Short mmCIF file of C-alpha atoms in Angstrom, two decimals:
data_model
loop_
_atom_site.label_atom_id
_atom_site.label_comp_id
_atom_site.label_asym_id
_atom_site.label_seq_id
_atom_site.Cartn_x
_atom_site.Cartn_y
_atom_site.Cartn_z
CA UNK A 1 87.78 12.62 -37.78
CA UNK A 2 88.06 13.83 -41.92
CA UNK A 3 85.93 15.33 -43.95
CA UNK A 4 84.30 12.59 -44.78
CA UNK A 5 83.77 10.93 -42.43
CA UNK A 6 82.28 12.90 -40.41
CA UNK A 7 79.91 14.31 -43.86
CA UNK A 8 78.84 10.55 -43.80
CA UNK A 9 77.87 10.58 -40.16
CA UNK A 10 75.72 13.91 -40.62
CA UNK A 11 73.90 11.73 -43.64
CA UNK A 12 73.48 8.69 -41.48
CA UNK A 13 71.41 10.66 -38.82
CA UNK A 14 69.95 12.55 -41.26
CA UNK A 15 68.23 9.15 -42.74
CA UNK A 16 67.85 7.86 -39.28
CA UNK A 17 65.12 10.71 -38.28
CA UNK A 18 63.95 9.91 -41.70
CA UNK A 19 63.71 6.63 -40.80
CA UNK A 20 61.73 7.19 -37.57
CA UNK A 21 59.30 9.61 -39.36
CA UNK A 22 58.34 7.81 -42.83
CA UNK A 23 57.40 5.15 -41.12
CA UNK A 24 55.40 6.15 -37.63
CA UNK A 25 51.24 6.00 -38.54
CA UNK A 26 51.23 2.80 -40.70
CA UNK A 27 47.92 0.67 -40.51
CA UNK A 28 48.76 -3.22 -38.44
CA UNK A 29 47.41 -4.41 -41.15
CA UNK A 30 50.77 -3.93 -43.19
CA UNK A 31 53.08 -4.60 -40.60
CA UNK A 32 54.27 -7.80 -42.00
CA UNK A 33 55.04 -5.96 -45.74
CA UNK A 34 56.11 -3.33 -44.40
CA UNK A 35 58.94 -5.16 -42.60
CA UNK A 36 59.16 -7.17 -45.91
CA UNK A 37 60.15 -4.50 -47.75
CA UNK A 38 62.26 -2.87 -45.70
CA UNK A 39 64.34 -6.36 -45.62
CA UNK A 40 64.72 -5.89 -48.88
CA UNK A 41 66.23 -2.18 -48.74
CA UNK A 42 68.84 -3.01 -46.60
CA UNK A 43 70.42 -5.22 -49.09
CA UNK A 44 71.74 -1.96 -49.88
CA UNK A 45 74.64 -3.57 -49.43
CA UNK A 46 74.25 -4.69 -52.46
CA UNK A 47 76.23 -1.98 -53.95
CA UNK A 48 79.52 -2.24 -51.44
CA UNK A 49 79.30 -6.19 -52.61
CA UNK A 50 79.62 -5.25 -56.61
CA UNK A 51 81.96 -3.37 -55.99
CA UNK A 52 84.20 -5.80 -53.24
CA UNK A 53 83.53 -7.91 -56.05
CA UNK A 54 84.99 -6.39 -59.44
CA UNK A 55 88.02 -4.38 -57.59
CA UNK A 56 90.08 -6.88 -56.86
CA UNK A 57 89.35 -10.09 -58.84
CA UNK A 58 91.05 -13.06 -58.85
CA UNK A 59 91.84 -13.25 -54.91
CA UNK A 60 90.36 -13.88 -51.98
CA UNK A 61 89.22 -10.73 -51.25
CA UNK A 62 86.55 -12.09 -54.44
CA UNK A 63 86.29 -14.73 -53.97
CA UNK A 64 84.61 -12.91 -50.98
CA UNK A 65 82.67 -10.28 -52.41
CA UNK A 66 81.11 -12.87 -54.77
CA UNK A 67 79.30 -14.31 -51.70
CA UNK A 68 78.49 -10.73 -50.36
CA UNK A 69 76.72 -10.34 -53.33
CA UNK A 70 75.04 -13.80 -53.93
CA UNK A 71 73.45 -13.24 -50.37
CA UNK A 72 72.96 -9.35 -51.06
CA UNK A 73 71.64 -10.09 -54.12
CA UNK A 74 69.12 -13.05 -52.39
CA UNK A 75 67.66 -10.29 -49.71
CA UNK A 76 67.06 -7.99 -52.73
CA UNK A 77 64.91 -10.14 -55.53
CA UNK A 78 63.67 -12.51 -52.72
CA UNK A 79 62.94 -9.40 -50.82
CA UNK A 80 61.59 -7.49 -53.41
CA UNK A 81 59.34 -10.06 -54.90
CA UNK A 82 58.23 -11.93 -52.18
CA UNK A 83 56.68 -8.63 -50.95
CA UNK A 84 55.38 -7.98 -53.75
CA UNK A 85 53.31 -11.39 -53.50
CA UNK A 86 51.69 -10.45 -50.64
CA UNK A 87 51.06 -6.57 -51.31
CA UNK A 88 49.54 -8.01 -54.83
CA UNK A 89 46.70 -10.01 -53.08
CA UNK A 90 45.63 -7.56 -50.62
CA UNK A 91 42.26 -5.91 -52.22
CA UNK A 92 39.56 -3.47 -51.61
CA UNK A 93 36.04 -4.29 -51.46
CA UNK A 94 34.59 -3.34 -53.96
CA UNK A 95 31.47 -0.47 -53.35
CA UNK A 96 32.45 -0.18 -49.97
CA UNK A 97 34.19 3.37 -50.13
CA UNK B 1 77.13 12.52 -60.44
CA UNK B 2 77.48 9.42 -59.23
CA UNK B 3 76.19 10.56 -56.18
CA UNK B 4 73.39 12.43 -57.08
CA UNK B 5 72.15 9.17 -58.90
CA UNK B 6 72.44 6.93 -55.34
CA UNK B 7 70.73 10.66 -54.03
CA UNK B 8 67.85 9.86 -56.29
CA UNK B 9 67.29 5.74 -55.48
CA UNK B 10 67.80 7.45 -51.85
CA UNK B 11 64.81 9.22 -52.47
CA UNK B 12 62.81 6.18 -54.18
CA UNK B 13 64.08 3.85 -50.57
CA UNK B 14 61.62 6.95 -49.48
CA UNK B 15 59.16 7.18 -51.00
CA UNK B 16 59.06 3.91 -51.09
CA UNK B 17 58.72 3.58 -47.45
CA UNK B 18 56.41 5.77 -47.25
CA UNK B 19 54.13 4.07 -49.78
CA UNK B 20 54.06 1.16 -47.88
CA UNK B 21 52.74 2.47 -44.61
CA UNK B 22 49.18 2.79 -46.93
CA UNK B 23 46.69 -0.24 -47.66
CA UNK B 24 46.00 1.64 -51.14
CA UNK B 25 50.23 2.81 -52.38
CA UNK B 26 52.04 -0.39 -50.67
CA UNK B 27 51.89 -2.75 -54.20
CA UNK B 28 53.72 1.00 -56.46
CA UNK B 29 55.83 1.66 -52.79
CA UNK B 30 57.42 -1.58 -52.82
CA UNK B 31 57.95 -1.35 -56.86
CA UNK B 32 60.17 2.12 -56.05
CA UNK B 33 61.47 0.97 -53.76
CA UNK B 34 63.27 -1.68 -55.61
CA UNK B 35 63.52 0.91 -58.38
CA UNK B 36 65.79 3.35 -55.88
CA UNK B 37 67.97 -0.46 -56.23
CA UNK B 38 68.46 -1.16 -59.65
CA UNK B 39 69.67 2.33 -59.91
CA UNK B 40 71.62 2.01 -57.06
CA UNK B 41 73.70 -0.71 -58.84
CA UNK B 42 73.67 0.36 -62.00
CA UNK B 43 74.90 3.54 -61.39
CA UNK B 44 77.77 1.40 -59.35
CA UNK B 45 78.19 -1.20 -62.27
CA UNK B 46 78.93 1.66 -65.04
CA UNK B 47 80.97 3.59 -62.53
CA UNK B 48 83.54 1.18 -61.64
CA UNK B 49 86.50 0.69 -63.90
CA UNK B 50 88.38 -2.41 -64.63
CA UNK B 51 86.46 -4.68 -62.93
CA UNK B 52 86.09 -8.37 -63.47
CA UNK B 53 83.13 -8.99 -64.49
CA UNK B 54 83.38 -13.00 -63.67
CA UNK B 55 82.27 -12.80 -59.79
CA UNK B 56 79.32 -9.91 -59.93
CA UNK B 57 77.52 -11.87 -62.92
CA UNK B 58 77.64 -14.86 -60.79
CA UNK B 59 76.85 -13.54 -57.89
CA UNK B 60 73.72 -11.43 -59.46
CA UNK B 61 73.08 -15.06 -61.04
CA UNK B 62 73.10 -17.25 -58.28
CA UNK B 63 71.45 -14.12 -55.87
CA UNK B 64 69.06 -13.41 -58.14
CA UNK B 65 68.10 -16.85 -58.90
CA UNK B 66 68.47 -18.59 -55.47
CA UNK B 67 66.16 -15.43 -54.37
CA UNK B 68 63.71 -15.32 -56.59
CA UNK B 69 62.16 -19.43 -56.35
CA UNK B 70 61.93 -18.86 -52.90
CA UNK B 71 60.50 -14.57 -52.74
CA UNK B 72 58.01 -17.17 -55.30
CA UNK B 73 57.12 -21.31 -54.11
CA UNK B 74 57.01 -20.13 -50.22
CA UNK B 75 53.08 -19.82 -49.20
CA UNK B 76 52.42 -17.45 -47.64
CA UNK B 77 52.26 -19.39 -43.55
CA UNK B 78 55.85 -19.95 -43.37
CA UNK B 79 55.91 -16.18 -44.77
CA UNK B 80 57.36 -15.19 -41.01
CA UNK B 81 60.70 -18.12 -41.90
CA UNK B 82 61.53 -16.04 -45.17
CA UNK B 83 61.66 -12.90 -43.82
CA UNK B 84 64.14 -14.18 -40.79
CA UNK B 85 66.16 -16.34 -43.82
CA UNK B 86 66.13 -12.66 -45.99
CA UNK B 87 67.17 -11.23 -43.18
CA UNK B 88 70.47 -12.94 -41.89
CA UNK B 89 71.51 -13.06 -46.29
CA UNK B 90 71.40 -9.40 -45.85
CA UNK B 91 73.76 -9.21 -42.70
CA UNK B 92 76.07 -11.84 -43.64
CA UNK B 93 76.55 -9.96 -46.87
CA UNK B 94 77.32 -5.95 -45.60
CA UNK B 95 79.90 -8.26 -43.52
CA UNK B 96 80.99 -9.77 -46.47
CA UNK B 97 82.06 -6.34 -47.47
CA UNK B 98 83.68 -5.37 -44.43
CA UNK B 99 85.63 -8.81 -44.86
CA UNK B 100 86.30 -8.45 -48.38
CA UNK B 101 88.25 -5.08 -47.91
CA UNK B 102 90.10 -6.11 -45.14
CA UNK B 103 92.08 -8.39 -47.84
CA UNK B 104 91.97 -5.95 -50.47
CA UNK B 105 94.13 -3.57 -47.76
CA UNK B 106 95.35 -5.90 -45.16
CA UNK B 107 93.34 -4.90 -42.36
CA UNK B 108 95.57 -1.45 -42.96
CA UNK B 109 92.96 0.88 -41.61
CA UNK B 110 93.49 3.95 -40.19
CA UNK B 111 91.34 3.97 -36.54
CA UNK B 112 88.36 5.76 -37.64
CA UNK B 113 87.20 2.81 -40.44
CA UNK B 114 89.03 0.69 -38.14
CA UNK B 115 85.63 1.19 -36.16
CA UNK B 116 83.61 0.91 -38.69
CA UNK B 117 85.10 -2.07 -40.02
CA UNK B 118 84.77 -4.16 -36.68
CA UNK B 119 80.79 -2.80 -35.77
CA UNK B 120 79.70 -4.00 -39.96
CA UNK B 121 81.38 -7.23 -38.96
CA UNK B 122 79.76 -8.12 -35.67
CA UNK B 123 76.49 -6.31 -36.40
CA UNK B 124 76.02 -8.11 -39.73
CA UNK B 125 77.60 -11.52 -38.36
CA UNK B 126 75.15 -11.12 -34.89
CA UNK B 127 72.13 -10.18 -37.34
CA UNK B 128 73.30 -13.67 -39.43
CA UNK B 129 73.52 -16.01 -37.17
CA UNK B 130 70.54 -15.10 -35.14
CA UNK B 131 68.50 -14.77 -38.29
CA UNK B 132 68.62 -18.33 -38.75
CA UNK B 133 68.27 -19.45 -35.51
CA UNK B 134 64.86 -17.23 -35.83
CA UNK B 135 64.78 -19.25 -39.32
CA UNK B 136 65.09 -22.57 -37.29
CA UNK B 137 62.44 -21.68 -34.24
CA UNK B 138 60.28 -21.25 -36.69
CA UNK B 139 60.22 -23.43 -39.35
CA UNK B 140 60.52 -25.94 -36.31
CA UNK B 141 64.48 -27.46 -37.01
CA UNK B 142 64.74 -25.78 -33.36
CA UNK B 143 62.82 -26.07 -30.66
CA UNK B 144 60.56 -22.89 -30.14
CA UNK B 145 60.26 -23.20 -26.63
CA UNK B 146 62.90 -21.13 -24.58
CA UNK B 147 66.59 -23.05 -24.12
CA UNK B 148 68.05 -21.23 -21.15
CA UNK B 149 71.93 -22.18 -20.78
CA UNK B 150 73.01 -21.51 -17.50
CA UNK B 151 74.08 -17.64 -16.72
CA UNK B 152 72.85 -17.03 -20.12
CA UNK B 153 72.48 -13.25 -19.33
CA UNK B 154 76.86 -13.16 -17.91
CA UNK B 155 77.64 -15.12 -21.13
CA UNK B 156 76.08 -13.06 -23.15
CA UNK B 157 77.39 -10.20 -21.61
CA UNK B 158 81.32 -10.92 -21.47
CA UNK B 159 81.62 -12.09 -25.16
CA UNK B 160 79.93 -8.83 -26.04
CA UNK B 161 82.70 -7.52 -23.42
CA UNK B 162 84.88 -9.80 -25.42
CA UNK B 163 84.29 -8.28 -29.03
CA UNK B 164 84.75 -5.03 -27.74
CA UNK B 165 88.13 -5.72 -26.78
CA UNK B 166 89.38 -8.09 -29.75
CA UNK B 167 88.47 -5.41 -32.07
CA UNK B 168 90.41 -2.55 -30.23
CA UNK B 169 93.28 -4.99 -31.19
CA UNK B 170 92.38 -5.65 -34.28
CA UNK B 171 92.48 -1.68 -34.67
CA UNK B 172 95.13 -1.07 -33.55
CA UNK B 173 97.34 -3.68 -34.22
CA UNK B 174 95.61 -3.56 -38.40
CA UNK B 175 95.50 -7.54 -37.75
CA UNK B 176 93.29 -9.56 -39.89
CA UNK B 177 93.08 -12.39 -38.05
CA UNK B 178 92.00 -10.58 -35.02
CA UNK B 179 88.97 -9.15 -37.88
CA UNK B 180 88.18 -12.96 -38.20
CA UNK B 181 87.86 -13.32 -34.49
CA UNK B 182 85.31 -10.85 -34.13
CA UNK B 183 83.16 -12.36 -37.04
CA UNK B 184 84.05 -15.86 -35.03
CA UNK B 185 82.06 -13.77 -31.45
CA UNK B 186 79.80 -12.21 -32.92
CA UNK B 187 78.54 -15.26 -34.88
CA UNK B 188 78.32 -16.82 -31.36
CA UNK B 189 76.99 -14.36 -29.61
CA UNK B 190 74.04 -14.45 -32.21
CA UNK B 191 73.01 -17.94 -31.66
CA UNK B 192 73.39 -17.06 -27.75
CA UNK B 193 71.16 -14.65 -28.08
CA UNK B 194 68.21 -15.44 -29.72
CA UNK B 195 68.38 -19.02 -28.69
CA UNK B 196 66.69 -18.83 -25.32
CA UNK B 197 63.78 -16.47 -26.22
CA UNK B 198 60.54 -18.25 -27.05
CA UNK B 199 58.88 -18.74 -30.72
CA UNK B 200 56.16 -16.46 -29.67
CA UNK B 201 58.23 -13.77 -29.17
CA UNK B 202 60.49 -13.75 -32.57
CA UNK B 203 58.21 -11.97 -34.40
CA UNK B 204 60.10 -8.94 -32.18
CA UNK B 205 63.48 -10.17 -32.48
CA UNK B 206 63.35 -10.63 -36.62
CA UNK B 207 62.57 -7.48 -36.74
CA UNK B 208 65.41 -6.12 -34.34
CA UNK B 209 67.63 -8.05 -36.76
CA UNK B 210 66.32 -6.24 -40.00
CA UNK B 211 67.01 -2.54 -37.57
CA UNK B 212 69.94 -4.56 -36.95
CA UNK B 213 70.69 -5.27 -40.78
CA UNK B 214 69.87 -2.01 -41.61
CA UNK B 215 72.34 -0.71 -39.29
CA UNK B 216 75.06 -3.68 -40.49
CA UNK B 217 74.82 -2.25 -44.18
CA UNK B 218 75.52 1.58 -43.14
CA UNK B 219 78.41 0.81 -40.84
CA UNK B 220 79.72 -1.45 -44.80
CA UNK B 221 78.97 1.96 -46.64
CA UNK B 222 81.51 4.39 -44.30
CA UNK B 223 84.50 1.08 -44.71
CA UNK B 224 83.83 2.27 -48.27
CA UNK B 225 82.98 5.84 -48.32
CA UNK B 226 79.21 5.32 -50.35
CA UNK B 227 76.73 7.25 -49.84
CA UNK B 228 73.77 4.93 -49.98
CA UNK B 229 74.77 2.16 -48.35
CA UNK B 230 74.70 5.02 -44.94
CA UNK B 231 71.09 6.84 -46.47
CA UNK B 232 69.54 3.19 -47.41
CA UNK B 233 71.26 1.20 -44.15
CA UNK B 234 70.49 4.29 -41.78
CA UNK B 235 66.55 4.99 -42.91
CA UNK B 236 65.85 0.97 -43.16
CA UNK B 237 67.88 0.82 -39.72
CA UNK B 238 65.83 3.11 -37.86
CA UNK B 239 62.31 2.72 -39.55
CA UNK B 240 62.41 -1.75 -38.44
CA UNK B 241 63.26 -0.04 -34.52
CA UNK B 242 59.95 1.42 -35.09
CA UNK B 243 58.45 -1.19 -36.06
CA UNK B 244 60.06 -3.65 -33.37
CA UNK B 245 58.67 -0.88 -31.20
CA UNK B 246 55.52 -1.26 -32.83
CA UNK B 247 55.35 -4.90 -31.93
CA UNK B 248 56.19 -4.92 -28.57
CA UNK B 249 53.50 -2.66 -27.87
CA UNK B 250 51.22 -4.76 -29.40
CA UNK B 251 52.16 -7.46 -27.62
CA UNK B 252 52.35 -5.52 -24.54
CA UNK B 253 56.30 -6.30 -23.64
CA UNK B 254 59.15 -4.00 -24.20
CA UNK B 255 62.06 -4.89 -25.92
CA UNK B 256 64.62 -5.59 -22.95
CA UNK B 257 62.05 -7.82 -21.92
CA UNK B 258 61.77 -9.60 -24.95
CA UNK B 259 65.57 -10.26 -25.08
CA UNK B 260 66.01 -10.54 -21.17
CA UNK B 261 63.00 -12.41 -20.22
CA UNK B 262 62.54 -15.63 -21.57
CA UNK B 263 59.27 -15.27 -22.54
CA UNK B 264 57.60 -18.56 -21.80
CA UNK B 265 60.00 -19.93 -19.67
CA UNK B 266 57.60 -18.74 -17.37
CA UNK B 267 56.57 -21.62 -16.12
CA UNK B 268 53.19 -21.17 -14.74
CA UNK B 269 52.17 -23.60 -12.69
CA UNK B 270 49.36 -26.40 -14.11
CA UNK B 271 46.66 -24.80 -15.41
CA UNK B 272 43.75 -25.95 -13.42
CA UNK B 273 40.31 -25.68 -15.59
CA UNK B 274 39.02 -28.23 -12.70
CA UNK B 275 35.56 -29.56 -13.46
CA UNK B 276 34.18 -26.55 -14.32
CA UNK B 277 30.97 -26.26 -16.93
CA UNK B 278 31.11 -25.11 -20.45
CA UNK B 279 28.46 -24.46 -22.90
CA UNK B 280 28.80 -27.36 -25.66
CA UNK B 281 27.89 -26.62 -28.60
CA UNK B 282 27.19 -28.67 -33.13
CA UNK B 283 27.57 -26.57 -35.81
CA UNK B 284 23.81 -26.15 -35.92
CA UNK B 285 24.15 -24.36 -32.83
CA UNK B 286 26.51 -22.14 -34.14
CA UNK B 287 24.81 -21.57 -37.66
CA UNK B 288 21.20 -20.56 -36.73
CA UNK B 289 23.53 -18.10 -33.59
CA UNK B 290 26.02 -16.93 -37.13
CA UNK B 291 22.61 -16.52 -38.91
CA UNK B 292 20.28 -14.83 -37.04
CA UNK B 293 22.30 -12.19 -36.44
CA UNK B 294 23.06 -8.88 -38.10
CA UNK B 295 26.72 -7.77 -37.05
CA UNK B 296 29.03 -11.12 -36.84
CA UNK B 297 32.93 -9.74 -36.13
CA UNK B 298 35.11 -13.77 -36.27
CA UNK B 299 38.44 -13.38 -34.40
CA UNK B 300 41.28 -15.91 -35.94
CA UNK B 301 44.12 -16.29 -34.52
CA UNK B 302 46.68 -18.38 -35.11
CA UNK B 303 44.91 -22.02 -35.43
CA UNK B 304 43.55 -21.02 -37.93
CA UNK B 305 46.30 -20.53 -40.34
CA UNK B 306 47.17 -23.82 -39.02
CA UNK B 307 44.53 -24.90 -40.33
CA UNK B 308 44.48 -23.73 -43.40
CA UNK B 309 41.32 -22.48 -42.97
CA UNK B 310 41.28 -18.46 -44.26
CA UNK B 311 39.31 -20.13 -47.24
CA UNK B 312 36.45 -21.96 -45.73
CA UNK B 313 35.71 -18.76 -43.87
CA UNK B 314 35.89 -16.98 -46.31
CA UNK B 315 33.37 -18.64 -48.45
CA UNK B 316 31.59 -18.79 -45.15
CA UNK B 317 31.29 -15.17 -44.90
CA UNK B 318 29.80 -14.68 -47.78
CA UNK B 319 27.29 -17.36 -47.39
CA UNK B 320 26.16 -14.60 -44.36
CA UNK B 321 27.12 -11.87 -46.27
CA UNK B 322 24.09 -13.61 -49.09
CA UNK B 323 21.65 -13.25 -46.45
CA UNK B 324 22.41 -10.09 -45.11
CA UNK B 325 24.29 -10.38 -41.69
CA UNK B 326 26.96 -7.97 -41.45
CA UNK B 327 30.38 -9.68 -41.36
CA UNK B 328 34.23 -8.03 -40.08
CA UNK B 329 37.26 -9.56 -38.42
CA UNK B 330 39.04 -8.05 -35.66
CA UNK B 331 42.37 -8.72 -36.32
CA UNK B 332 45.30 -8.80 -32.83
CA UNK B 333 48.00 -7.43 -33.22
CA UNK B 334 50.74 -10.73 -32.79
CA UNK B 335 47.40 -12.57 -34.17
CA UNK B 336 49.03 -14.50 -36.85
CA UNK B 337 53.32 -15.86 -36.52
CA UNK B 338 54.04 -11.77 -36.61
CA UNK B 339 51.64 -8.60 -36.30
CA UNK B 340 50.14 -8.63 -39.27
CA UNK B 341 50.66 -11.78 -40.62
CA UNK B 342 46.56 -12.43 -40.98
CA UNK B 343 46.41 -9.87 -43.11
CA UNK B 344 48.56 -11.20 -45.63
CA UNK B 345 46.77 -14.87 -44.69
CA UNK B 346 43.72 -13.48 -45.34
CA UNK B 347 44.10 -10.78 -48.28
CA UNK B 348 45.37 -14.08 -49.80
CA UNK B 349 41.62 -15.53 -49.40
CA UNK B 350 39.93 -12.53 -50.58
CA UNK B 351 38.85 -11.00 -48.22
CA UNK B 352 39.34 -6.63 -48.57
CA UNK B 353 41.68 -5.57 -46.15
CA UNK B 354 38.79 -2.97 -45.43
CA UNK B 355 36.79 -5.22 -43.55
CA UNK B 356 40.29 -6.76 -41.45
CA UNK B 357 39.48 -4.21 -38.07
CA UNK B 358 42.83 -3.55 -36.26
CA UNK B 359 42.32 -2.78 -31.91
CA UNK B 360 41.68 0.51 -32.17
CA UNK B 361 37.99 -0.44 -34.31
CA UNK B 362 37.60 -3.58 -32.44
CA UNK B 363 36.50 -3.20 -29.23
CA UNK B 364 34.66 -0.44 -29.24
CA UNK B 365 32.00 -2.67 -31.52
CA UNK B 366 31.87 -5.00 -29.91
CA UNK B 367 28.78 -4.26 -27.51
CA UNK B 368 27.50 -3.72 -30.20
CA UNK B 369 27.72 -7.27 -31.87
CA UNK B 370 25.27 -10.36 -31.53
CA UNK B 371 27.81 -12.76 -32.68
CA UNK B 372 32.41 -12.77 -31.66
CA UNK B 373 33.21 -16.29 -33.55
CA UNK B 374 36.87 -16.80 -32.71
CA UNK B 375 38.39 -19.76 -34.55
CA UNK B 376 41.88 -20.59 -33.13
CA UNK B 377 42.83 -17.27 -30.72
CA UNK B 378 43.49 -17.84 -26.74
CA UNK B 379 45.44 -15.10 -24.62
CA UNK B 380 44.77 -12.17 -27.11
CA UNK B 381 40.66 -12.93 -26.17
CA UNK B 382 41.30 -13.65 -22.95
CA UNK B 383 40.39 -11.34 -19.86
CA UNK B 384 42.57 -11.94 -16.63
CA UNK B 385 44.51 -9.81 -19.19
CA UNK B 386 41.95 -6.88 -18.43
CA UNK B 387 40.42 -8.36 -14.80
CA UNK B 388 42.71 -10.75 -13.53
CA UNK B 389 46.52 -8.34 -12.29
CA UNK B 390 47.21 -11.45 -10.65
CA UNK B 391 47.62 -12.70 -13.77
CA UNK B 392 50.63 -13.16 -15.77
CA UNK B 393 49.89 -11.93 -18.60
CA UNK B 394 47.87 -8.71 -16.79
CA UNK B 395 48.21 -5.88 -18.90
CA UNK B 396 47.60 -6.79 -22.35
CA UNK B 397 45.69 -5.59 -24.61
CA UNK B 398 43.25 -7.53 -25.45
CA UNK B 399 39.81 -8.11 -28.40
CA UNK B 400 37.19 -7.96 -26.10
CA UNK B 401 34.82 -10.24 -27.20
CA UNK B 402 32.79 -10.70 -23.77
CA UNK B 403 31.80 -7.79 -24.48
CA UNK B 404 29.71 -9.33 -27.51
CA UNK B 405 25.47 -10.46 -27.29
CA UNK B 406 27.24 -14.10 -27.82
CA UNK B 407 31.00 -15.53 -27.60
CA UNK B 408 32.11 -18.54 -30.14
CA UNK B 409 34.90 -20.81 -29.57
CA UNK B 410 35.93 -23.05 -32.33
CA UNK B 411 39.16 -24.99 -30.61
CA UNK B 412 39.96 -27.84 -30.19
CA UNK B 413 39.93 -28.57 -27.01
CA UNK B 414 40.46 -26.37 -23.28
CA UNK B 415 43.86 -26.41 -23.33
CA UNK B 416 45.86 -22.59 -22.67
CA UNK B 417 47.14 -20.87 -24.99
CA UNK B 418 50.97 -19.74 -25.61
CA UNK B 419 51.25 -17.60 -21.87
CA UNK B 420 49.17 -21.63 -20.60
CA UNK B 421 46.88 -20.09 -18.56
CA UNK B 422 43.09 -20.86 -18.25
CA UNK B 423 40.81 -18.73 -20.11
CA UNK B 424 38.06 -17.65 -18.31
CA UNK B 425 36.00 -16.22 -21.35
CA UNK B 426 35.64 -19.48 -21.59
CA UNK B 427 33.39 -20.11 -18.73
CA UNK B 428 31.79 -17.23 -19.51
CA UNK B 429 27.51 -16.90 -20.05
CA UNK B 430 27.00 -15.60 -23.22
CA UNK B 431 30.04 -18.80 -24.95
CA UNK B 432 29.18 -21.62 -27.04
CA UNK B 433 32.09 -23.88 -27.26
CA UNK B 434 32.51 -25.79 -30.37
CA UNK B 435 35.68 -28.48 -30.01
CA UNK B 436 36.88 -28.83 -33.53
CA UNK B 437 39.34 -28.46 -36.19
CA UNK B 438 39.45 -24.87 -37.26
CA UNK B 439 38.91 -26.08 -40.68
CA UNK B 440 36.50 -29.09 -39.59
CA UNK B 441 34.29 -26.45 -38.04
CA UNK B 442 34.21 -24.09 -40.12
CA UNK B 443 33.22 -25.71 -42.83
CA UNK B 444 30.87 -27.48 -41.24
CA UNK B 445 29.52 -24.56 -40.08
CA UNK B 446 29.20 -23.88 -44.23
CA UNK B 447 26.81 -27.00 -45.15
CA UNK B 448 24.91 -26.39 -41.55
CA UNK B 449 23.74 -22.80 -42.91
CA UNK B 450 22.34 -24.59 -46.14
CA UNK B 451 19.72 -25.62 -43.69
CA UNK B 452 18.79 -22.46 -41.34
#
């Protein structure tokens, strides 16, 4: 295996542990927005999509890239917006601590 | 420099997820994460040379427009299917990135790259088709009941083996067609894996597929050797997995159980509600009980959301609070259509989140509660889950409302809930049954409160 690939695995495993730790204590009240927000972050694949779409214009690969950018952008833009819409409604009762 | 900026984006994702775990900071967390995403995209664009802007701008414009339109228009009750759909788009994007790489290099990969290409294709495609089957089941275009196929598990296992075998062929022969076959088989597997699962279990499935879409993104990251994808994908993969386990625990089901048992396929015999007597109540009875209570806990179920009664409930609670009654809400983890969904629906009706009690907070309170008002919930308040070892829901965590002095159940009829079993709570001494549609019931109670 190449050095690059191995360091990729290291990053992957460490990031996975961070993900496990960050989420372990979430009140049930936030499960739905959290799922929606995490889902928006998984749209990070938009970065790969942009690279794929831009690198080979005029070819079939660029068409696939365009479709990837479209799908990933729906995921990212829609995901963050709808999460914000949900969280905007969460209010604390005035004067109750 | 690019790598450092990607790292900055990843740090924002981590802070974002952390802050999303607390109601006070959640909104800011979501914004931080979205800023991280923006940085990652801008850095990528700035770093590319000789690029064709056409497909990128077109994709960003179309995707941004569609995503924003869906997000801003969706009704809060339809949130579960929207998350499923967004998740499907994320999955297919990762698969498409891998396909574009296959076209670009004519499938000439070294072995390790071949493996991650195949994994992005397979996981991304399963996520895509599985998410859209979940979407269909949730919005009613596919029957929500479990659709059991003959030898379904065997077929799925064979499909998984076939995917692995074709992937090995694709990698060893550098064959683009074989990679496309992986996509086709994985799409079929996604459909067949989700179709036998009942609508009630869909939240766990979506959460698991959310985790998968993270892993697919990370695999795509290995393909194009991009650390932002690897970190972001791994974060969501792990976080989504934890969330799935938490949801499963709340429903007293393991993930394996959800995936392989076909819940609801457990055909319970005809429910014998018999002719056991129940105490029927009118709106006036309920209004009097509520008005003279000190502590009231409302237990909302999905029936309440279907009836769009959240706003009416909020109005009723305000009327009671003006009389000095202490009103709280006990939310079972699976009260809505997905964990936390009921909290969103109540938040939409301006119920402050600190009045929403979870399972552990509410159960110790029921013995000191004068009136529990149950609207559209059934299985989650069924004492059989605690008392009857022969019950199919035995062991499921419930809200122990039967410990309260008086229980008012608002329900259309005595029909059983999802689990298809009778509920002894209805025949208990302190229970009043108010047979009505949820919204009409609450509105009539509000009217009756005016006369108490």
